[in-house]
Coordinates of C-alpha atoms in Angstrom, one line a residue:
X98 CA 98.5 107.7 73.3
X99 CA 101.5 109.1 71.2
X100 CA 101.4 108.5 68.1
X101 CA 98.9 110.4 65.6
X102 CA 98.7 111.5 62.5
X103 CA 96.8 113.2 59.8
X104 CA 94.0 112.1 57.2
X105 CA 94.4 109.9 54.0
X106 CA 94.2 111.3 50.6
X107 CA 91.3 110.2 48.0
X108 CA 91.4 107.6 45.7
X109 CA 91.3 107.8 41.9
X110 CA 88.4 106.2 40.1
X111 CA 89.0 103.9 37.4
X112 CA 86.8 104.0 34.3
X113 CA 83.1 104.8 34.0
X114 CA 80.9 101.5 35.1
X115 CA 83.2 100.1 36.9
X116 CA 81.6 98.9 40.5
X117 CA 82.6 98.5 44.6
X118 CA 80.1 95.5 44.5
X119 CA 82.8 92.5 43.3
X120 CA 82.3 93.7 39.9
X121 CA 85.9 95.2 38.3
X122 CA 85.5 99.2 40.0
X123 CA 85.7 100.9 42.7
X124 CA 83.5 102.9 44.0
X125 CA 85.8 106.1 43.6
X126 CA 86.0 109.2 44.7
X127 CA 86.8 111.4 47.0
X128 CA 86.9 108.3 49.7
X129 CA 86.4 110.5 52.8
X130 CA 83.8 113.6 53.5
X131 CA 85.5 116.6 51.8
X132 CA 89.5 116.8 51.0
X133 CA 91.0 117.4 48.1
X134 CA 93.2 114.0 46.5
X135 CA 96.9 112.7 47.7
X136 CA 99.1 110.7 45.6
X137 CA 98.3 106.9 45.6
X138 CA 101.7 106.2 47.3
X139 CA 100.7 106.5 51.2
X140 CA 97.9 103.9 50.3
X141 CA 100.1 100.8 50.1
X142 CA 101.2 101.5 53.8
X143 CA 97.7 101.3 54.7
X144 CA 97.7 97.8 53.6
X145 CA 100.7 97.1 55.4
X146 CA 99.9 98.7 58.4
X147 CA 96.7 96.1 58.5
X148 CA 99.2 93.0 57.6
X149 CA 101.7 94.5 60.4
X150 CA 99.4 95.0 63.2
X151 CA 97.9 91.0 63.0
X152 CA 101.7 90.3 62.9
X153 CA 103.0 92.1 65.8
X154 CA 100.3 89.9 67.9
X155 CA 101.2 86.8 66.2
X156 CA 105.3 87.5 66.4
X157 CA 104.4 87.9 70.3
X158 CA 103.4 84.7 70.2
X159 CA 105.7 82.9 68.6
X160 CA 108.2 84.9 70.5
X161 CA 110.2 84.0 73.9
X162 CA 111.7 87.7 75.3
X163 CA 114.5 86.9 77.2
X164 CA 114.6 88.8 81.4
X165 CA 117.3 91.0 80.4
X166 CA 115.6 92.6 77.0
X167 CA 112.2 92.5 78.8
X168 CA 112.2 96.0 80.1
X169 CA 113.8 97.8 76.9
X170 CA 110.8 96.1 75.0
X171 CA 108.1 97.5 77.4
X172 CA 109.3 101.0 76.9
X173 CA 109.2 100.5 73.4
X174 CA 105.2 100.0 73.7
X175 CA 103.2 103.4 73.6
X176 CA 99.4 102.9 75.4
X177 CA 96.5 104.7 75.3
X178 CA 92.7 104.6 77.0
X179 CA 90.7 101.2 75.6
X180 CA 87.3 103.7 74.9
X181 CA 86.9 107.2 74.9
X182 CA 83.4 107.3 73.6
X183 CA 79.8 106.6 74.6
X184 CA 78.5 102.9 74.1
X185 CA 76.9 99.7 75.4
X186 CA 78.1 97.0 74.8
X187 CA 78.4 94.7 77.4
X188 CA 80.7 91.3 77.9
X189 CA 79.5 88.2 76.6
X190 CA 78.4 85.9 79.3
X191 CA 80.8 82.8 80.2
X192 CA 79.9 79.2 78.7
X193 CA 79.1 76.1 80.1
X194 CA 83.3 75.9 80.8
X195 CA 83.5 79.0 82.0
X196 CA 85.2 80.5 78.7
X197 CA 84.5 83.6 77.4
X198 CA 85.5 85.5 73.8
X199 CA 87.9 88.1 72.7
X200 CA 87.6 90.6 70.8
X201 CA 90.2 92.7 69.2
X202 CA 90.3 96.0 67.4
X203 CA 93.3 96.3 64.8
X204 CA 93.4 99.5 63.5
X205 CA 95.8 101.0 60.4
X206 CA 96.6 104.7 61.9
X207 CA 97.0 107.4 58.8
X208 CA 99.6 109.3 60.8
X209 CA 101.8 111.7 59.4
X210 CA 102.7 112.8 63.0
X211 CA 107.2 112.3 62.3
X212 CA 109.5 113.1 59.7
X213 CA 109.9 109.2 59.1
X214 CA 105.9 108.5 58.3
X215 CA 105.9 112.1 56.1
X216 CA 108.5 110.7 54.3
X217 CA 107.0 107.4 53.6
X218 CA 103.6 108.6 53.1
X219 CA 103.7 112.0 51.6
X220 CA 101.5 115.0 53.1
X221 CA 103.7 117.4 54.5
X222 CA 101.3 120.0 53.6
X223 CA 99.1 118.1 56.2
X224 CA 100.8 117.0 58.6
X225 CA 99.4 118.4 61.1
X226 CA 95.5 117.0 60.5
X227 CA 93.9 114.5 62.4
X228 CA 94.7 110.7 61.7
X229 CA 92.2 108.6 59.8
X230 CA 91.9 104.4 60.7
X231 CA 91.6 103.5 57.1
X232 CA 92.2 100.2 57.9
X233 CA 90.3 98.6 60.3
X234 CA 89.3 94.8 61.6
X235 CA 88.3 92.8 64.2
X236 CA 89.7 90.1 65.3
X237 CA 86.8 87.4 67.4
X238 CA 89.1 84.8 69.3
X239 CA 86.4 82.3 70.5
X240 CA 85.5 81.7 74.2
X241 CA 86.9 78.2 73.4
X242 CA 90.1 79.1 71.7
X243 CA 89.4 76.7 68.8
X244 CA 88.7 79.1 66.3
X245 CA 89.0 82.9 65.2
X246 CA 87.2 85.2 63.4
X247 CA 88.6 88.4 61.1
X248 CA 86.2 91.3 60.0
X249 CA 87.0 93.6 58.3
X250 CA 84.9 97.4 57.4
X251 CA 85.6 98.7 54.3
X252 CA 86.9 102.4 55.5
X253 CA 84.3 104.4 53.4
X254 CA 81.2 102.6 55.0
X255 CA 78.9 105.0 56.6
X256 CA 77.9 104.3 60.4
X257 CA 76.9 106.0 63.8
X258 CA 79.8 107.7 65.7
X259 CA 79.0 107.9 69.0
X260 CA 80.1 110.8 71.3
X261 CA 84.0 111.0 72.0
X262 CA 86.0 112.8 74.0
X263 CA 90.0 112.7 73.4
X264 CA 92.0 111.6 76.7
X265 CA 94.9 113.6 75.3
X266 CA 93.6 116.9 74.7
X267 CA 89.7 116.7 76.7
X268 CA 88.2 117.9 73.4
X269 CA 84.5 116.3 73.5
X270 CA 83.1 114.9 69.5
X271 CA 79.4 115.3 69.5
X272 CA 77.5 111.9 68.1
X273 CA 77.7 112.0 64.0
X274 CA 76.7 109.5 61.2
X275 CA 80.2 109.8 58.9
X276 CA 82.0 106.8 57.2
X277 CA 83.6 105.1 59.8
X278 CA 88.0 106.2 59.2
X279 CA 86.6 109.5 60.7
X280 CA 86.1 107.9 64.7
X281 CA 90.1 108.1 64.9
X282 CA 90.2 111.6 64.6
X283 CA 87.1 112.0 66.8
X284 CA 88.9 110.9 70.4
X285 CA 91.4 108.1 69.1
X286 CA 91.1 104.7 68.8
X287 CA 89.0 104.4 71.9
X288 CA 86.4 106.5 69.5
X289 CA 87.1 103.7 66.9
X290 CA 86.4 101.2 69.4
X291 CA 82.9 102.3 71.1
X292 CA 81.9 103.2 67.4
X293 CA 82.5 99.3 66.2
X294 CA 80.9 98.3 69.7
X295 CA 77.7 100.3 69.3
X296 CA 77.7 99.0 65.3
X297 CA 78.0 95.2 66.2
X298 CA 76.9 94.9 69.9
X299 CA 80.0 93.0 70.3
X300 CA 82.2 93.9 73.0
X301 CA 85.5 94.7 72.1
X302 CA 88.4 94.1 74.9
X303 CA 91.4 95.4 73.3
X304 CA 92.7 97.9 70.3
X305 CA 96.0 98.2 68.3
X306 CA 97.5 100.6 66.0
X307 CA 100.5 101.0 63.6
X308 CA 101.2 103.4 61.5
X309 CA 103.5 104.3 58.2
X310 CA 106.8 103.7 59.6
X311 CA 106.0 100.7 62.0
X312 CA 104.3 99.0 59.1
X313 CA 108.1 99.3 57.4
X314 CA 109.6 97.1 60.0
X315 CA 107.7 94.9 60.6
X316 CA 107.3 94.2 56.4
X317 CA 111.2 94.1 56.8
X318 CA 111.2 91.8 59.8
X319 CA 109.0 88.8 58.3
X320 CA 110.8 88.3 55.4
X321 CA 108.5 86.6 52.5
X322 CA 105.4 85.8 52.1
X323 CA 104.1 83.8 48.7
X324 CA 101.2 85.7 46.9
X325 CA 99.7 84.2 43.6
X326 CA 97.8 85.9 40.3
X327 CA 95.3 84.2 37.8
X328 CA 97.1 87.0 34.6
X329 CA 99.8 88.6 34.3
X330 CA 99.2 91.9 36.2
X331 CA 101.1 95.4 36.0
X332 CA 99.1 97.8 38.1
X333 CA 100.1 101.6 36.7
X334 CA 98.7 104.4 35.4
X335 CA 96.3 104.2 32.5
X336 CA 94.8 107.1 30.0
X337 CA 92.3 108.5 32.7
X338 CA 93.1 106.6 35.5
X339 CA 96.3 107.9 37.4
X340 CA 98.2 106.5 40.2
X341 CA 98.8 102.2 40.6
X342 CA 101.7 100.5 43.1
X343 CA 103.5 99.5 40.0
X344 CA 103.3 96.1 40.8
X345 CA 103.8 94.1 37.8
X346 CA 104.5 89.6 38.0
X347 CA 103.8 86.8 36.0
X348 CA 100.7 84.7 36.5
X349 CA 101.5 81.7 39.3
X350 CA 103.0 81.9 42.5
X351 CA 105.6 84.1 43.8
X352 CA 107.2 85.2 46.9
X353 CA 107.4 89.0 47.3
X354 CA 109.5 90.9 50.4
X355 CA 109.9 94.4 51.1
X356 CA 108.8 96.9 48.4
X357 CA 107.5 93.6 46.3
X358 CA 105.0 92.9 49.1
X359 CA 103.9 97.1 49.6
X360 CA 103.3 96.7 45.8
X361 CA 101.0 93.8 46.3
X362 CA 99.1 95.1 49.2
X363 CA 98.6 98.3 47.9
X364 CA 97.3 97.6 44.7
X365 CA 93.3 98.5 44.2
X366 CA 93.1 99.3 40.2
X367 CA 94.6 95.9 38.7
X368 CA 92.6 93.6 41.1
X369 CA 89.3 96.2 40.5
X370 CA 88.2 97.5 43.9
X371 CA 88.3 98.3 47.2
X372 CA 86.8 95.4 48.1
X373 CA 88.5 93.1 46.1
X374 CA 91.7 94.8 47.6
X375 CA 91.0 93.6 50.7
X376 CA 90.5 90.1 49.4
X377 CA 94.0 89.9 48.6
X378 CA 95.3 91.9 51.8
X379 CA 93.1 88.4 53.2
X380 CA 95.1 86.3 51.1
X381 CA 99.0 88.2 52.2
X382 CA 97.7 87.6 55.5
X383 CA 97.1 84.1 55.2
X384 CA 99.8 83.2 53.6
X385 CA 101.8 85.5 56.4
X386 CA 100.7 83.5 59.4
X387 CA 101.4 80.1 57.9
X388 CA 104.7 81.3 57.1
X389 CA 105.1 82.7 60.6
X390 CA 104.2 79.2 62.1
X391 CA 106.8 77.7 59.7
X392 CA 109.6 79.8 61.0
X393 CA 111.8 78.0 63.6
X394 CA 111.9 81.3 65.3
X395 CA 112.9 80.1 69.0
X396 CA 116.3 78.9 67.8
X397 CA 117.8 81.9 65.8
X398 CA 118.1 84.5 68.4
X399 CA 118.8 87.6 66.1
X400 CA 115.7 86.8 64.4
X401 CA 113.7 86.6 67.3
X402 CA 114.8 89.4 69.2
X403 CA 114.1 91.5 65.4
X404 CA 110.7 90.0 65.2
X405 CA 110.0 91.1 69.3
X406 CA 111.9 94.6 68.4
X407 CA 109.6 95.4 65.8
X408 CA 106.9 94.4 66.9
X409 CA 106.8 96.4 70.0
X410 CA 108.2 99.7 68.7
X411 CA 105.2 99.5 65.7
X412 CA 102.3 98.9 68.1
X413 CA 100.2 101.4 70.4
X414 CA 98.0 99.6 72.4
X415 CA 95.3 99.9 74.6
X416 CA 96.4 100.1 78.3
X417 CA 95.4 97.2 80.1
X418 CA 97.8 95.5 77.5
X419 CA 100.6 97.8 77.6
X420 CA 103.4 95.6 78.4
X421 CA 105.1 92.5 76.8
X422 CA 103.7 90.0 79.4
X423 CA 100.2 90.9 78.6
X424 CA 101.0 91.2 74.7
X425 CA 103.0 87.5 74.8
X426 CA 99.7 86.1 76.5
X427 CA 97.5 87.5 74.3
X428 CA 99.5 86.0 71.3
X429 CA 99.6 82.9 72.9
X430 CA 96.1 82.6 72.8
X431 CA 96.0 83.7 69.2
X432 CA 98.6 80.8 68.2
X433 CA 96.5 78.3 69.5
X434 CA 94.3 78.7 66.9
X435 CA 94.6 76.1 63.7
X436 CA 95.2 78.0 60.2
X437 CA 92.1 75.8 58.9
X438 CA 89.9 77.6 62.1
X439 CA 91.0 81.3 61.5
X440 CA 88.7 82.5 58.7
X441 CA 89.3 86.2 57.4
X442 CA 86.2 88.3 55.8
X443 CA 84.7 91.3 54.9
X444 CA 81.6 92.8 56.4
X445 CA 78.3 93.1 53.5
X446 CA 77.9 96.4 52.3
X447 CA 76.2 98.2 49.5
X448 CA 76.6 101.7 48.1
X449 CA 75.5 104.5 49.8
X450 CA 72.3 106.1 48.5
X451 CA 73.5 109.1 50.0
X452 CA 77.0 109.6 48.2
X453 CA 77.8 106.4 45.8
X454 CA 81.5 107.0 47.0
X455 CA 80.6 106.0 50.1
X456 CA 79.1 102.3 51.4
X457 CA 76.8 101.2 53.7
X458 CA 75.7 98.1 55.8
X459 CA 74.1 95.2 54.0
X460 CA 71.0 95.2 56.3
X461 CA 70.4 91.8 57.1
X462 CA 73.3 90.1 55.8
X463 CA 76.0 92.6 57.7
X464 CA 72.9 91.7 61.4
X465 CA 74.1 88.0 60.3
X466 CA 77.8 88.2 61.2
X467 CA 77.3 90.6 64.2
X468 CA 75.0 88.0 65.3
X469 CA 77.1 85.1 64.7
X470 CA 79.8 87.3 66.6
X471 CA 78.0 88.2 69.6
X472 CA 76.7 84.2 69.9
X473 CA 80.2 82.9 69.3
X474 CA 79.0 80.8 66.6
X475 CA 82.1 79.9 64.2
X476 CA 82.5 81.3 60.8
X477 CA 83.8 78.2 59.5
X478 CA 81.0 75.3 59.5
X479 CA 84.0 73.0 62.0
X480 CA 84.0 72.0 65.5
X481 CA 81.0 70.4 67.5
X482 CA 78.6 73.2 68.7
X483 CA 75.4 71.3 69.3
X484 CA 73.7 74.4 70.5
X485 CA 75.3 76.6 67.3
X486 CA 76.4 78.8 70.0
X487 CA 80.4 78.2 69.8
X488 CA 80.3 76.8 73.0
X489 CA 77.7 79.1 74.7
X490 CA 75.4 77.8 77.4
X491 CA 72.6 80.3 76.7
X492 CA 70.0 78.3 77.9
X493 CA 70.7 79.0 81.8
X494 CA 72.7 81.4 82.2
X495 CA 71.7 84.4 81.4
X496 CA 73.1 88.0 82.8
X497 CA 73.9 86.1 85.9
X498 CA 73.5 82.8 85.5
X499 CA 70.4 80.7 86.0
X500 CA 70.9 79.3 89.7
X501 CA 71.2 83.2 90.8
X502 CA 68.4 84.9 89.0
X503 CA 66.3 81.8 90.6
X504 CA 66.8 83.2 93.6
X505 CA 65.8 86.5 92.5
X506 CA 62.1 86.2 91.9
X507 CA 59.9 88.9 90.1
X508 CA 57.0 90.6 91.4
X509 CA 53.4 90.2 90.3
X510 CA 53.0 91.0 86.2
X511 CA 50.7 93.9 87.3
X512 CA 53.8 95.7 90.3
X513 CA 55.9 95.3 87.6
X514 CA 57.1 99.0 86.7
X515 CA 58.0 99.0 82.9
X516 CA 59.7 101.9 80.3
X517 CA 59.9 101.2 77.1
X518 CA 62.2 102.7 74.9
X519 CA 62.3 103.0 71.1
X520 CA 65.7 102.2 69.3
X521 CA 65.3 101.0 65.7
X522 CA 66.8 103.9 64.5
X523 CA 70.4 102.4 62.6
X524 CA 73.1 103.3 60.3
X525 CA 71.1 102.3 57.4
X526 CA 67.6 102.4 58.6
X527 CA 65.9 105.1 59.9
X528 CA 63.4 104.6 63.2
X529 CA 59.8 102.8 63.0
X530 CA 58.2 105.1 64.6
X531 CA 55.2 103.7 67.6
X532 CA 57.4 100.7 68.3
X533 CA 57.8 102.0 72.2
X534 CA 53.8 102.3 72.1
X535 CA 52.9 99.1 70.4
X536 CA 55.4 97.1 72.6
X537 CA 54.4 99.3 75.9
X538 CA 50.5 97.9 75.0
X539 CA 51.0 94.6 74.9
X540 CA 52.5 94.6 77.8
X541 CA 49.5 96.1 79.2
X542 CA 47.5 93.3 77.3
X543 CA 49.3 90.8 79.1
X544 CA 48.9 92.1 82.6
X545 CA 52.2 94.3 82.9
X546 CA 49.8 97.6 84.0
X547 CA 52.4 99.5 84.4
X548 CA 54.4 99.8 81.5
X549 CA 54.5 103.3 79.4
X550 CA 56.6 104.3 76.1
X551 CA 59.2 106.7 76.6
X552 CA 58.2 109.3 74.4
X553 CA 61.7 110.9 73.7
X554 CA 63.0 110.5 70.4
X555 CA 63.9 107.6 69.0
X556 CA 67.4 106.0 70.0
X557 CA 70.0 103.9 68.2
X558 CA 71.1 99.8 69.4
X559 CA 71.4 97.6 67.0
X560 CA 70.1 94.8 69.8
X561 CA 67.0 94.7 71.6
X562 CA 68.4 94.4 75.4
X563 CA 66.3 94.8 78.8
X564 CA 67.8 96.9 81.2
X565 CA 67.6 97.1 85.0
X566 CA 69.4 98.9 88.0
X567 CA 70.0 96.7 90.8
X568 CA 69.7 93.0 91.9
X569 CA 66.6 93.6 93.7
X570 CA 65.1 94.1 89.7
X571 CA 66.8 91.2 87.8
X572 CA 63.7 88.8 88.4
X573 CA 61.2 91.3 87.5
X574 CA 63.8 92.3 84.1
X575 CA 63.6 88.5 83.2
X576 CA 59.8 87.9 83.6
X577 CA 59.3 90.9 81.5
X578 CA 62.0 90.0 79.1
X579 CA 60.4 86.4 78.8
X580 CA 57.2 87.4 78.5
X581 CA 58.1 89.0 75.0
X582 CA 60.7 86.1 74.0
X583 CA 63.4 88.1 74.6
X584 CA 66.3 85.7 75.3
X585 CA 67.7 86.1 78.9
X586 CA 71.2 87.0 77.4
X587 CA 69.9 89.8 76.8
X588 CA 69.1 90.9 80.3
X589 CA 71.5 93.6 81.6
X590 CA 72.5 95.7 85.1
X591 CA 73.0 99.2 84.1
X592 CA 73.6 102.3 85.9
X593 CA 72.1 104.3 82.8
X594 CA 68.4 103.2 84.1
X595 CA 66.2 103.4 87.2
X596 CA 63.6 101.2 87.4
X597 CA 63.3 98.0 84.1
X598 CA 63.4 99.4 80.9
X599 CA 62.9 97.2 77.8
X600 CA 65.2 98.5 74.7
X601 CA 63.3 97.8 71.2
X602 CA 66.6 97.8 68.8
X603 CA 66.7 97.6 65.3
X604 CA 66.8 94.1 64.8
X605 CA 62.7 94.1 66.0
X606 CA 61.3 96.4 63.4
X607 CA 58.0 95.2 63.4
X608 CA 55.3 92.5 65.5
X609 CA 55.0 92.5 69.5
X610 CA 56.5 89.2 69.9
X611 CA 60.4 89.3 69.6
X612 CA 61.5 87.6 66.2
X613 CA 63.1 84.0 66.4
X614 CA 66.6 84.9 66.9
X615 CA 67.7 81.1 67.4
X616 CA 71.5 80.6 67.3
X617 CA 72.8 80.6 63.2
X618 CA 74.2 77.3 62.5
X619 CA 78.4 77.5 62.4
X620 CA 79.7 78.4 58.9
X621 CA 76.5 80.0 57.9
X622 CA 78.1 83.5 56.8
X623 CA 76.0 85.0 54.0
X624 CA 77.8 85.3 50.7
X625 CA 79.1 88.9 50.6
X626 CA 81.2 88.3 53.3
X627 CA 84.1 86.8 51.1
X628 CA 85.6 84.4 53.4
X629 CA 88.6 82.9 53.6
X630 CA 90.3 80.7 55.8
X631 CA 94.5 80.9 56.9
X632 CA 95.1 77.0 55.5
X633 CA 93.9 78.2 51.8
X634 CA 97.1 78.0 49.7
X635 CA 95.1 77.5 46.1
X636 CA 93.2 80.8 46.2
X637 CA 94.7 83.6 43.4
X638 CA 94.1 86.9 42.3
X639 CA 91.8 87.3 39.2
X640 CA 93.0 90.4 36.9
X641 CA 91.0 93.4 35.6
X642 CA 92.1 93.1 32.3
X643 CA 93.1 96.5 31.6
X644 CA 95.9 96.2 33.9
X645 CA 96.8 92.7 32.2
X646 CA 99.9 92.2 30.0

């Protein structure tokens, strides 16, 4: 991968009481683990960058390329490795159809790295640091293509960062907990990505980024987009409170282009926080992509060779999609997807008790979505999934599927060699410590004689899993994992283990039997998720009223 960049600037508080939680505030501060502050300007191509990347997939496709501009639009597309850091995250199994999900990354790149993205974002004093993914999200295309899923991760929340090496330079990250913007400076986005895949247990296929002076383009190549506030609104600097995008309209409805639309995505203080800034970069994005489906693109030529131009210069990708062929199909899959099916939200978090700048995974609420992800259950209530599964045929198939593990029977309880492992330990809980033990003994009790805890320290998976090394082991992995309730899903071949080794994550804290983790009924997303779906057009902006007029 080319293009990098250097670390985003803090962002200025607004006045005392003010809150991150939906309440008119921010949370403030610093926004990042030292570093001094950076004018607000750079921020609004953050929120761009974010708008831009979803675009560039959906221009792809809506877009024909024509043979004879194909090859000067694949050398336009920079690539890069799809992980560079540890995780285990594994594929989601195929459905009854054969179907499987998708999963991908979007990442907003805080790159300073050219003359073009210092001018537009400031930091020449910095140009040379490490990039930050301030923005990031991830985009769940379900196995049956009838409906999507948009998270996003506010970029202060604090999480595990796995081990990283960079494929550029081979310099090697050790493991840290730090708010999550740091994993692109820790080995790229393929550090981004294993971090979100050890977070969620979701495995993500692909990753995009964009930075400062792609976001530019591609805000020039869509055109409008219609945005709409509740008040009056002018967000600028107050006694106190410096910075604001200077964005300043008239209550109602109105179309904004160019430095209109940066003005609108970058402002934080007028709508109250972070959080509440990403609830209207959700609503410029919705109203984007019904306007891109409105556009008779495939008969003005001009317009859709600018819309494939941009796109593909403003975009690094990962490599197995590093050319237009494999960017057109994955946008084609994308555009099959309804408005009224593509629901954008934000991931639960509270403050950090750590550093109230920073934020922190709403326990059982953020475990809700990651669930609902990894079970392709659909965020939006529609569509007939008897099983609340999106499709899934859980029951029988397994790692493997349930005609081949029949043929793979298990040993006697008492041959059955067992290690148990103890991973509760997550980024907002610390480990319960004797799980390994407690579980290891009631194996025992129920006839499994030879399993032990592993008495290493105490691991991090946000999933409970059972692990085993070859085919010869699947049967005796599934009696053991069914013999706890552990659903065979959850069975997996790895290569990190030698003999069956059951995984206690953090989602069983406490008991011997595995908690009921029956499939969450579609649209069942708990409330701090903020969702919205693409075919809203009534939703506006509510005001802090300081910045009203």
């Amino acid at each position: 991968m080319t293009r990098s960049g250097v670390q985003e600037g803090s962002r200025p508080g607004l006045p005392d009481g003010n809150r991150s939680d939906g309440g008119p505030a921010p949370h403030g501060g610093d926004g990042r683990a030292g570093g001094g502050r950076r004018p607000d300007g750079g921020r609004g191509r953050r929120a761009l960058r974010w708008s831009a990347t979803t675009l560039s997939v959906l221009i792809l496709g809506t877009a024909g390329v024509g043979r004879l501009y194909y090859d000067h639009l694949n050398d336009n597309i920079e690539k890069g490795e799809r992980s560079s850091g540890d995780s285990k995250a594994y594929r989601a199994e195929p459905n009854a159809a054969g179907q499987t999900p998708l999963n991908i990354l979007l990442i907003g790149s805080d790159s300073r790295a050219s003359d073009e993205n210092v001018a537009l974002g400031g930091g020449r004093d910095t140009r040379g640091n490490p990039p930050l993914g301030d923005v990031q999200m991830l985009i769940h295309l379900a196995a049956d293509r009838e409906s999507a899923a948009v998270v996003s991760i506010p970029r202060d929340t604090r999480v595990d960062i796995p081990e990283c090496t960079d494929p550029r330079t081979g310099d090697t990250y050790p493991a840290v907990n730090d708010i999550i913007n740091t994993s692109l400076a820790r080995g790229g986005p393929g550090c981004t990505l294993a971090t979100w895949q050890n977070l969620t247990g979701v495995y993500v296929d692909h990753w995009m980024t964009i930075d400062f002076a792609g976001v530019v383009s591609m805000a020039d190549a869509i055109g409008g987009v219609e945005v709409c506030v509740n008040q009056n609104v002018w967000d600028r600097p107050l006694p106190g409170v410096p910075g604001g995008s200077g964005l300043k309209m008239r209550a109602g409805s109105e179309k904004v282009e160019g430095e209109r639309a940066l003005q609108w995505l970058r402002t934080r203080h007028a709508w109250g926080s972070d959080l509440l800034r990403a609830r209207a970069q959700h609503m410029y994005m919705n109203s984007m992509i019904r306007t891109l489906r409105d556009q008779n693109v495939f008969t003005d030529t001009g317009r859709l060779m600018g819309l494939a131009e941009a796109a593909t210069s403003s975009l690094t990708v990962s490599e197995e999609i590093g050319s237009v062929k494999e960017l057109y199909d994955l946008g084609m899959q994308l555009r099959t997807v309804p408005p009224d099916r593509i629901t954008m939200t934000t991931l639960p978090t509270v403050e950090d008790p750590q550093n109230r700048n920073h934020l922190v995974t709403a326990g059982a609420d953020a475990e809700r979505m990651w669930t609902m992800l990894r079970d392709d259950v659909a965020f939006d209530g529609k569509g007939d999934k008897s099983d609340g599964t999106g499709g899934s045929d859980k029951a029988g198939k397994g790692d493997e599927g349930g005609a081949k593990a029949s043929a793979d029977p298990a040993a006697p309880d008492g041959e059955i060699g067992v290690l148990v492992r103890n991973a509760t330990r997550s980024a907002t809980l610390g480990p319960v410590s004797g799980r390994a033990g407690a579980i290891a003994r009631s194996l025992v009790a129920k006839g499994f004689t030879r399993a032990a805890p592993d008495t290493s320290r105490a691991l991090a998976e946000e999933r409970t899993v059972v692990r085993y090394p070859d085919a010869a082991s699947r049967g005796d992995a599934r009696r053991v994992a069914e013999s706890l309730g552990i659903p065979a899903d959850s069975v997996r071949q790895s290569a990190d283990v030698s003999g069956v080794t059951v995984v206690v994550g953090a989602d069983w804290r406490e008991g011997t039997a595995y908690p009921d983790r029956s499939p969450s009924g579609a649209g069942g997303l708990p409330e701090g998720a903020d969702a919205l779906d693409a075919a809203e057009t009534d939703p506006c902006m509510d005001v802090y009223e300081p910045y009203r007029w």
